[in-house]
């Protein structure tokens, strides 16, 4: 009998080993297929996360709990109209602003080249500076050297813009394809998101009580990252764009989008509006410079200080360690995953903290 038991154990181990090899092969193939779409999948999950409350309301109040597919289609159409279409319009405006900036730089290249060839570079530099700055620069620096330096910089920027123009067309085509794929994936996450979430939860290697608590932590941390950070940054970017426009600075939409991205960093929008205020002051427009500076400090800064902790506390993650993890996750996530790391980095660190807490609690 003991010999038979040993033989059965050995046979079970062999079958288990073969299954692991079989599973690893298919897992590797599945990863190779899905990995090119990983960024699209993450964007789709984020869209579904924000759209699910509206989908649930639509399904419950309008469709009376019937036809999940229709509810998901209507939700996705609403997301497209409310978010995607305005983004397309804004991107078009940004493209126009970027083209204007590019045209201005190319005109500057021509002007600097013409001035340098005719010996008028010094006069051109003086004409571009305020009166008080001209005297200071003339006393400290060599104007002719500055003129040649500006000419070389303008030539380099102009050549760079000419070089990247074909790439912009290629990137735009790829971005359009990625948007379509993301929208298709969003439909399934909106319709079957709860089922997918619980199905994935079955594979978490934890006892049932710990698994339920960890799933709650996932929802809490996603609320913290998405609502506490993204909504705050959107509000900041809108306020900064309004202040930029009111102060009389050009290309407000372009710089508003830039402030949205840098706003992911703590006090990141200040990296844009402070130089804007300095530029206005250098041009002698002291009143608008003061308005932009006060607006940035009193309105945008206070919004960051109040809205972010408030939204994070609403999601249940208002402690100081969450802020520290979000900050580390922002910088580390961007370095590791690029732009998507802004969202992935803080979420992964906060989920790791949740795993550690559950381990300490149950062990």
Short mmCIF file of C-alpha atoms in Angstrom, two decimals:
data_model
loop_
_atom_site.label_atom_id
_atom_site.label_comp_id
_atom_site.label_asym_id
_atom_site.label_seq_id
_atom_site.Cartn_x
_atom_site.Cartn_y
_atom_site.Cartn_z
CA UNK A 1 0.00 0.00 0.00
CA UNK A 2 2.77 2.41 0.88
CA UNK A 3 4.40 1.68 -2.46
CA UNK A 4 1.17 2.43 -4.27
CA UNK A 5 0.76 5.72 -2.37
CA UNK A 6 4.29 6.80 -3.24
CA UNK A 7 3.67 5.91 -6.87
CA UNK A 8 0.46 7.97 -6.89
CA UNK A 9 2.20 10.92 -5.25
CA UNK A 10 4.99 10.76 -7.81
CA UNK A 11 2.42 10.57 -10.64
CA UNK A 12 0.51 13.58 -9.20
CA UNK A 13 3.72 15.62 -8.97
CA UNK A 14 4.59 14.73 -12.58
CA UNK A 15 1.12 15.75 -13.79
CA UNK A 16 1.38 18.96 -11.76
CA UNK A 17 4.78 19.73 -13.26
CA UNK A 18 3.52 19.08 -16.78
CA UNK A 19 0.54 21.32 -16.17
CA UNK A 20 2.80 24.13 -14.92
CA UNK A 21 4.88 23.88 -18.09
CA UNK A 22 1.71 23.80 -20.19
CA UNK A 23 0.31 26.80 -18.30
CA UNK A 24 3.58 28.77 -18.58
CA UNK A 25 3.69 28.28 -22.37
CA UNK A 26 0.16 29.55 -22.86
CA UNK A 27 0.68 32.38 -20.35
CA UNK A 28 3.73 33.53 -22.31
CA UNK A 29 1.84 33.40 -25.63
CA UNK A 30 -1.12 35.27 -24.11
CA UNK A 31 1.22 37.94 -22.77
CA UNK A 32 2.89 38.36 -26.18
CA UNK A 33 -0.53 38.89 -27.75
CA UNK A 34 -1.88 41.28 -25.11
CA UNK A 35 1.27 43.29 -24.28
CA UNK A 36 1.15 45.55 -27.40
CA UNK A 37 -2.32 46.66 -26.27
CA UNK A 38 -1.43 47.12 -22.61
CA UNK A 39 -1.59 50.91 -22.68
CA UNK A 40 -4.94 50.78 -24.51
CA UNK A 41 -6.25 48.32 -21.90
CA UNK A 42 -5.19 50.58 -19.05
CA UNK A 43 -6.82 53.62 -20.67
CA UNK A 44 -9.98 51.56 -21.24
CA UNK A 45 -10.03 50.55 -17.57
CA UNK A 46 -9.69 54.21 -16.55
CA UNK A 47 -12.54 55.29 -18.86
CA UNK A 48 -14.72 52.46 -17.56
CA UNK A 49 -13.88 53.41 -13.98
CA UNK A 50 -15.19 56.95 -14.47
CA UNK A 51 -18.13 55.87 -16.66
CA UNK A 52 -19.42 52.99 -14.53
CA UNK A 53 -21.42 55.15 -12.06
CA UNK A 54 -23.30 56.74 -14.98
CA UNK A 55 -23.80 53.31 -16.58
CA UNK A 56 -25.25 51.91 -13.33
CA UNK A 57 -27.58 54.89 -12.99
CA UNK A 58 -28.72 54.54 -16.60
CA UNK A 59 -29.25 50.80 -16.25
CA UNK A 60 -31.21 51.15 -12.99
CA UNK A 61 -33.32 54.27 -13.58
CA UNK A 62 -33.91 54.24 -17.35
CA UNK A 63 -33.63 50.62 -18.46
CA UNK A 64 -34.92 49.14 -15.17
CA UNK A 65 -32.07 46.66 -14.88
CA UNK A 66 -32.51 45.20 -18.35
CA UNK A 67 -30.26 45.15 -21.44
CA UNK A 68 -26.75 45.74 -20.12
CA UNK A 69 -25.44 45.93 -23.68
CA UNK A 70 -27.68 48.88 -24.58
CA UNK A 71 -26.73 50.65 -21.34
CA UNK A 72 -23.01 50.17 -22.12
CA UNK A 73 -23.48 51.46 -25.69
CA UNK A 74 -25.35 54.57 -24.49
CA UNK A 75 -22.73 55.16 -21.80
CA UNK A 76 -19.88 54.87 -24.30
CA UNK A 77 -21.65 57.25 -26.69
CA UNK A 78 -22.09 59.72 -23.84
CA UNK A 79 -18.41 59.43 -22.95
CA UNK A 80 -17.50 60.00 -26.59
CA UNK A 81 -19.69 63.09 -26.86
CA UNK A 82 -18.80 64.55 -23.45
CA UNK A 83 -15.08 63.76 -23.38
CA UNK A 84 -13.70 62.60 -26.71
CA UNK A 85 -15.31 65.19 -29.00
CA UNK A 86 -14.24 68.20 -26.88
CA UNK A 87 -10.76 66.69 -26.67
CA UNK A 88 -10.62 66.45 -30.48
CA UNK A 89 -11.64 70.13 -30.73
CA UNK A 90 -9.10 71.14 -28.09
CA UNK A 91 -6.35 69.10 -29.79
CA UNK A 92 -7.23 70.86 -33.06
CA UNK A 93 -6.86 74.24 -31.33
CA UNK A 94 -3.60 73.10 -29.76
CA UNK A 95 -2.37 72.02 -33.19
CA UNK A 96 -3.20 75.48 -34.54
CA UNK A 97 -1.35 77.11 -31.61
CA UNK A 98 1.63 74.80 -32.09
CA UNK A 99 1.67 75.61 -35.82
CA UNK A 100 1.63 79.33 -35.00
CA UNK A 101 4.52 78.88 -32.57
CA UNK A 102 6.41 76.87 -35.20
CA UNK A 103 5.77 79.54 -37.83
CA UNK A 104 6.95 82.23 -35.42
CA UNK A 105 10.15 80.31 -34.73
CA UNK A 106 10.81 79.81 -38.45
CA UNK A 107 10.23 83.53 -39.10
CA UNK A 108 12.66 84.28 -36.26
CA UNK A 109 15.23 82.00 -37.91
CA UNK A 110 14.91 83.88 -41.19
CA UNK A 111 15.09 87.25 -39.44
CA UNK A 112 18.13 86.27 -37.37
CA UNK A 113 19.90 84.78 -40.41
CA UNK A 114 19.22 87.90 -42.45
CA UNK A 115 20.31 90.16 -39.60
CA UNK A 116 23.50 88.18 -39.02
CA UNK A 117 24.45 88.25 -42.68
CA UNK A 118 23.91 92.02 -42.85
CA UNK A 119 25.58 92.71 -39.51
CA UNK A 120 22.36 93.77 -37.81
CA UNK A 121 22.22 91.01 -35.19
CA UNK A 122 23.13 93.39 -32.38
CA UNK A 123 20.31 95.78 -33.27
CA UNK A 124 17.84 92.90 -33.50
CA UNK A 125 18.74 91.63 -30.01
CA UNK A 126 18.29 95.13 -28.61
CA UNK A 127 14.87 95.48 -30.24
CA UNK A 128 13.69 92.22 -28.63
CA UNK A 129 14.57 93.33 -25.10
CA UNK A 130 12.94 95.91 -22.80
CA UNK A 131 14.80 99.21 -22.47
CA UNK A 132 16.08 98.49 -18.95
CA UNK A 133 17.21 94.98 -19.93
CA UNK A 134 19.08 96.29 -22.99
CA UNK A 135 21.34 98.49 -20.84
CA UNK A 136 22.00 95.66 -18.38
CA UNK A 137 22.77 93.11 -21.10
CA UNK A 138 24.95 95.60 -22.95
CA UNK A 139 27.05 96.23 -19.84
CA UNK A 140 27.42 92.58 -18.83
CA UNK A 141 27.35 90.54 -22.05
CA UNK A 142 28.70 90.74 -25.55
CA UNK A 143 25.68 91.62 -27.71
CA UNK A 144 27.26 90.23 -30.88
CA UNK A 145 27.94 86.92 -29.15
CA UNK A 146 24.33 86.78 -27.92
CA UNK A 147 23.11 87.48 -31.46
CA UNK A 148 25.14 84.60 -32.90
CA UNK A 149 24.01 82.34 -30.05
CA UNK A 150 20.35 83.19 -30.67
CA UNK A 151 20.82 82.59 -34.40
CA UNK A 152 22.32 79.13 -33.82
CA UNK A 153 19.56 78.23 -31.36
CA UNK A 154 16.85 79.38 -33.78
CA UNK A 155 18.43 77.41 -36.64
CA UNK A 156 18.59 74.29 -34.48
CA UNK A 157 14.93 74.64 -33.38
CA UNK A 158 13.81 75.30 -36.94
CA UNK A 159 15.63 72.21 -38.23
CA UNK A 160 14.18 70.15 -35.39
CA UNK A 161 10.64 71.29 -36.20
CA UNK A 162 11.14 70.44 -39.87
CA UNK A 163 12.47 67.01 -38.93
CA UNK A 164 9.65 66.06 -36.57
CA UNK A 165 6.77 67.17 -38.84
CA UNK A 166 6.53 63.79 -40.67
CA UNK A 167 6.67 62.01 -37.33
CA UNK A 168 3.70 64.02 -36.06
CA UNK A 169 1.56 62.69 -38.95
CA UNK A 170 2.61 59.09 -38.16
CA UNK A 171 2.02 59.52 -34.44
CA UNK A 172 -1.39 61.09 -35.14
CA UNK A 173 -2.47 58.08 -37.23
CA UNK A 174 -1.32 55.67 -34.52
CA UNK A 175 -3.09 57.72 -31.85
CA UNK A 176 -6.37 57.57 -33.81
CA UNK A 177 -6.09 53.77 -34.03
CA UNK A 178 -5.32 53.55 -30.30
CA UNK A 179 -8.37 55.70 -29.50
CA UNK A 180 -10.63 53.36 -31.51
CA UNK A 181 -9.17 50.27 -29.79
CA UNK A 182 -9.52 51.93 -26.38
CA UNK A 183 -13.18 52.76 -27.02
CA UNK A 184 -13.92 49.17 -28.10
CA UNK A 185 -12.24 47.78 -24.99
CA UNK A 186 -14.03 50.35 -22.82
CA UNK A 187 -17.38 48.95 -23.96
CA UNK A 188 -16.57 45.52 -22.52
CA UNK A 189 -15.15 46.94 -19.29
CA UNK A 190 -18.24 49.13 -18.83
CA UNK A 191 -20.67 46.29 -19.54
CA UNK A 192 -18.85 43.43 -17.79
CA UNK A 193 -16.51 45.32 -15.46
CA UNK A 194 -17.94 43.91 -12.23
CA UNK A 195 -17.89 40.34 -13.60
CA UNK A 196 -14.28 40.77 -14.82
CA UNK A 197 -13.22 42.23 -11.47
CA UNK A 198 -14.65 39.34 -9.44
CA UNK A 199 -13.34 36.76 -11.92
CA UNK A 200 -9.82 38.14 -11.53
CA UNK A 201 -10.34 38.22 -7.77
CA UNK A 202 -10.75 34.44 -7.76
CA UNK A 203 -7.09 34.07 -8.74
CA UNK A 204 -5.73 36.15 -5.85
CA UNK A 205 -3.75 33.69 -3.66
CA UNK A 206 -5.36 34.68 -0.35
CA UNK A 207 -7.93 33.21 2.03
CA UNK A 208 -11.49 34.38 1.40
CA UNK A 209 -11.59 37.03 4.18
CA UNK A 210 -8.26 38.53 3.14
CA UNK A 211 -9.31 38.42 -0.52
CA UNK A 212 -12.49 40.41 0.17
CA UNK A 213 -10.57 43.01 2.15
CA UNK A 214 -7.95 43.31 -0.58
CA UNK A 215 -10.63 43.85 -3.23
CA UNK A 216 -12.11 46.64 -1.09
CA UNK A 217 -8.63 48.15 -0.83
CA UNK A 218 -8.28 48.04 -4.63
CA UNK A 219 -11.51 50.04 -5.06
CA UNK A 220 -10.49 52.49 -2.33
CA UNK A 221 -7.02 53.05 -3.80
CA UNK A 222 -8.38 53.49 -7.33
CA UNK A 223 -10.82 56.11 -6.02
CA UNK A 224 -7.95 57.84 -4.26
CA UNK A 225 -5.69 57.95 -7.32
CA UNK A 226 -8.36 58.70 -9.93
CA UNK A 227 -10.52 61.19 -8.08
CA UNK A 228 -7.92 62.64 -5.71
CA UNK A 229 -5.35 63.31 -8.42
CA UNK A 230 -6.96 63.43 -11.85
CA UNK A 231 -9.96 65.61 -10.97
CA UNK A 232 -7.75 67.98 -8.97
CA UNK A 233 -5.34 68.35 -11.90
CA UNK A 234 -8.20 68.97 -14.35
CA UNK A 235 -9.58 71.75 -12.13
CA UNK A 236 -6.10 73.25 -11.75
CA UNK A 237 -5.46 73.17 -15.50
CA UNK A 238 -8.78 74.89 -16.24
CA UNK A 239 -8.11 77.60 -13.64
CA UNK A 240 -4.56 78.13 -14.94
CA UNK A 241 -5.83 78.38 -18.52
CA UNK A 242 -8.39 81.03 -17.48
CA UNK A 243 -5.71 83.01 -15.63
CA UNK A 244 -3.28 82.71 -18.55
CA UNK A 245 -5.93 83.97 -20.98
CA UNK A 246 -7.09 86.82 -18.72
CA UNK A 247 -3.51 87.99 -18.23
CA UNK A 248 -3.26 88.49 -22.01
CA UNK A 249 -0.79 85.71 -22.76
CA UNK A 250 -1.19 83.88 -26.07
CA UNK A 251 -1.72 80.17 -26.77
CA UNK A 252 -3.79 79.65 -23.62
CA UNK A 253 -5.10 76.21 -24.65
CA UNK A 254 -1.63 74.93 -25.52
CA UNK A 255 -0.16 76.00 -22.19
CA UNK A 256 -3.30 74.79 -20.40
CA UNK A 257 -2.68 71.26 -21.68
CA UNK A 258 0.99 71.53 -20.69
CA UNK A 259 -0.10 72.61 -17.20
CA UNK A 260 -2.41 69.58 -17.03
CA UNK A 261 0.54 67.23 -17.51
CA UNK A 262 2.97 69.04 -15.19
CA UNK A 263 0.11 69.48 -12.70
CA UNK A 264 0.39 65.77 -11.92
CA UNK A 265 3.52 66.73 -9.99
CA UNK A 266 3.19 68.53 -6.64
CA UNK A 267 2.75 72.27 -7.38
CA UNK A 268 3.68 71.45 -10.98
CA UNK A 269 1.55 74.16 -12.60
CA UNK A 270 3.76 76.77 -10.96
CA UNK A 271 6.53 75.69 -13.37
CA UNK A 272 4.45 77.30 -16.15
CA UNK A 273 2.52 80.24 -14.69
CA UNK A 274 5.46 81.69 -12.72
CA UNK A 275 7.61 82.09 -15.89
CA UNK A 276 4.49 83.55 -17.56
CA UNK A 277 4.21 86.17 -14.81
CA UNK A 278 7.93 86.91 -15.05
CA UNK A 279 7.62 87.37 -18.83
CA UNK A 280 4.76 89.85 -18.38
CA UNK A 281 6.77 91.79 -15.82
CA UNK A 282 9.83 91.80 -18.11
CA UNK A 283 7.65 93.27 -20.88
CA UNK A 284 6.51 96.03 -18.52
CA UNK A 285 2.97 94.66 -18.05
CA UNK A 286 3.16 94.74 -14.26
CA UNK A 287 -0.58 94.73 -13.56
CA UNK A 288 -1.27 91.54 -15.54
CA UNK A 289 1.88 89.95 -14.10
CA UNK A 290 0.58 90.66 -10.60
CA UNK A 291 -2.88 89.32 -11.52
CA UNK A 292 -1.42 86.06 -12.88
CA UNK A 293 0.87 85.65 -9.87
CA UNK A 294 -1.89 86.28 -7.31
CA UNK A 295 -4.29 84.02 -9.26
CA UNK A 296 -1.70 81.23 -9.28
CA UNK A 297 -0.89 81.52 -5.58
CA UNK A 298 -4.33 82.31 -4.14
CA UNK A 299 -6.63 80.30 -6.41
CA UNK A 300 -4.64 77.52 -8.12
CA UNK A 301 -2.37 76.85 -5.13
CA UNK A 302 -5.25 76.77 -2.65
CA UNK A 303 -7.19 74.45 -4.98
CA UNK A 304 -4.29 72.00 -4.93
CA UNK A 305 -3.96 72.22 -1.14
CA UNK A 306 -7.70 71.78 -0.44
CA UNK A 307 -9.17 69.70 -3.28
CA UNK A 308 -6.59 66.91 -3.38
CA UNK A 309 -6.81 65.97 0.34
CA UNK A 310 -10.60 66.42 0.27
CA UNK A 311 -11.09 64.07 -2.68
CA UNK A 312 -8.61 61.57 -1.25
CA UNK A 313 -10.38 61.63 2.11
CA UNK A 314 -13.72 60.99 0.37
CA UNK A 315 -12.17 57.82 -1.04
CA UNK A 316 -10.79 56.79 2.34
CA UNK A 317 -7.07 57.52 1.82
CA UNK A 318 -6.35 60.88 3.42
CA UNK A 319 -3.38 59.90 5.64
CA UNK A 320 0.08 61.35 5.14
CA UNK A 321 1.51 58.05 3.93
CA UNK A 322 -0.89 58.12 0.95
CA UNK A 323 0.45 61.53 -0.10
CA UNK A 324 4.03 60.24 0.20
CA UNK A 325 3.25 57.12 -1.82
CA UNK A 326 1.46 59.16 -4.50
CA UNK A 327 4.49 61.47 -4.80
CA UNK A 328 6.97 58.58 -5.04
CA UNK A 329 4.66 56.72 -7.42
CA UNK A 330 4.34 59.76 -9.70
CA UNK A 331 8.06 60.20 -10.26
CA UNK A 332 8.96 56.51 -10.24
CA UNK A 333 5.96 55.57 -12.37
CA UNK A 334 6.83 58.10 -15.07
CA UNK A 335 10.44 56.86 -15.14
CA UNK A 336 9.33 53.22 -15.37
CA UNK A 337 6.18 53.35 -17.54
CA UNK A 338 6.12 56.78 -19.22
CA UNK A 339 2.97 58.91 -19.08
CA UNK A 340 0.76 56.02 -17.90
CA UNK A 341 3.06 55.70 -14.90
CA UNK A 342 1.38 58.84 -13.53
CA UNK A 343 -1.60 56.60 -12.73
CA UNK A 344 0.00 53.16 -12.48
CA UNK A 345 2.85 54.16 -10.14
CA UNK A 346 0.79 55.53 -7.22
CA UNK A 347 -1.80 52.76 -7.58
CA UNK A 348 0.79 49.95 -7.45
CA UNK A 349 2.52 51.41 -4.39
CA UNK A 350 -0.78 51.91 -2.56
CA UNK A 351 -1.87 48.36 -3.38
CA UNK A 352 1.47 47.06 -2.12
CA UNK A 353 0.86 48.94 1.13
CA UNK A 354 -2.58 47.27 1.33
CA UNK A 355 -1.01 43.81 0.90
CA UNK A 356 1.45 44.59 3.71
CA UNK A 357 -1.38 45.74 5.99
CA UNK A 358 -3.44 42.61 5.30
CA UNK A 359 -0.41 40.40 5.93
CA UNK A 360 0.26 42.07 9.30
CA UNK A 361 -3.42 41.91 10.27
CA UNK A 362 -3.93 38.21 9.54
CA UNK A 363 -0.49 36.93 10.47
#
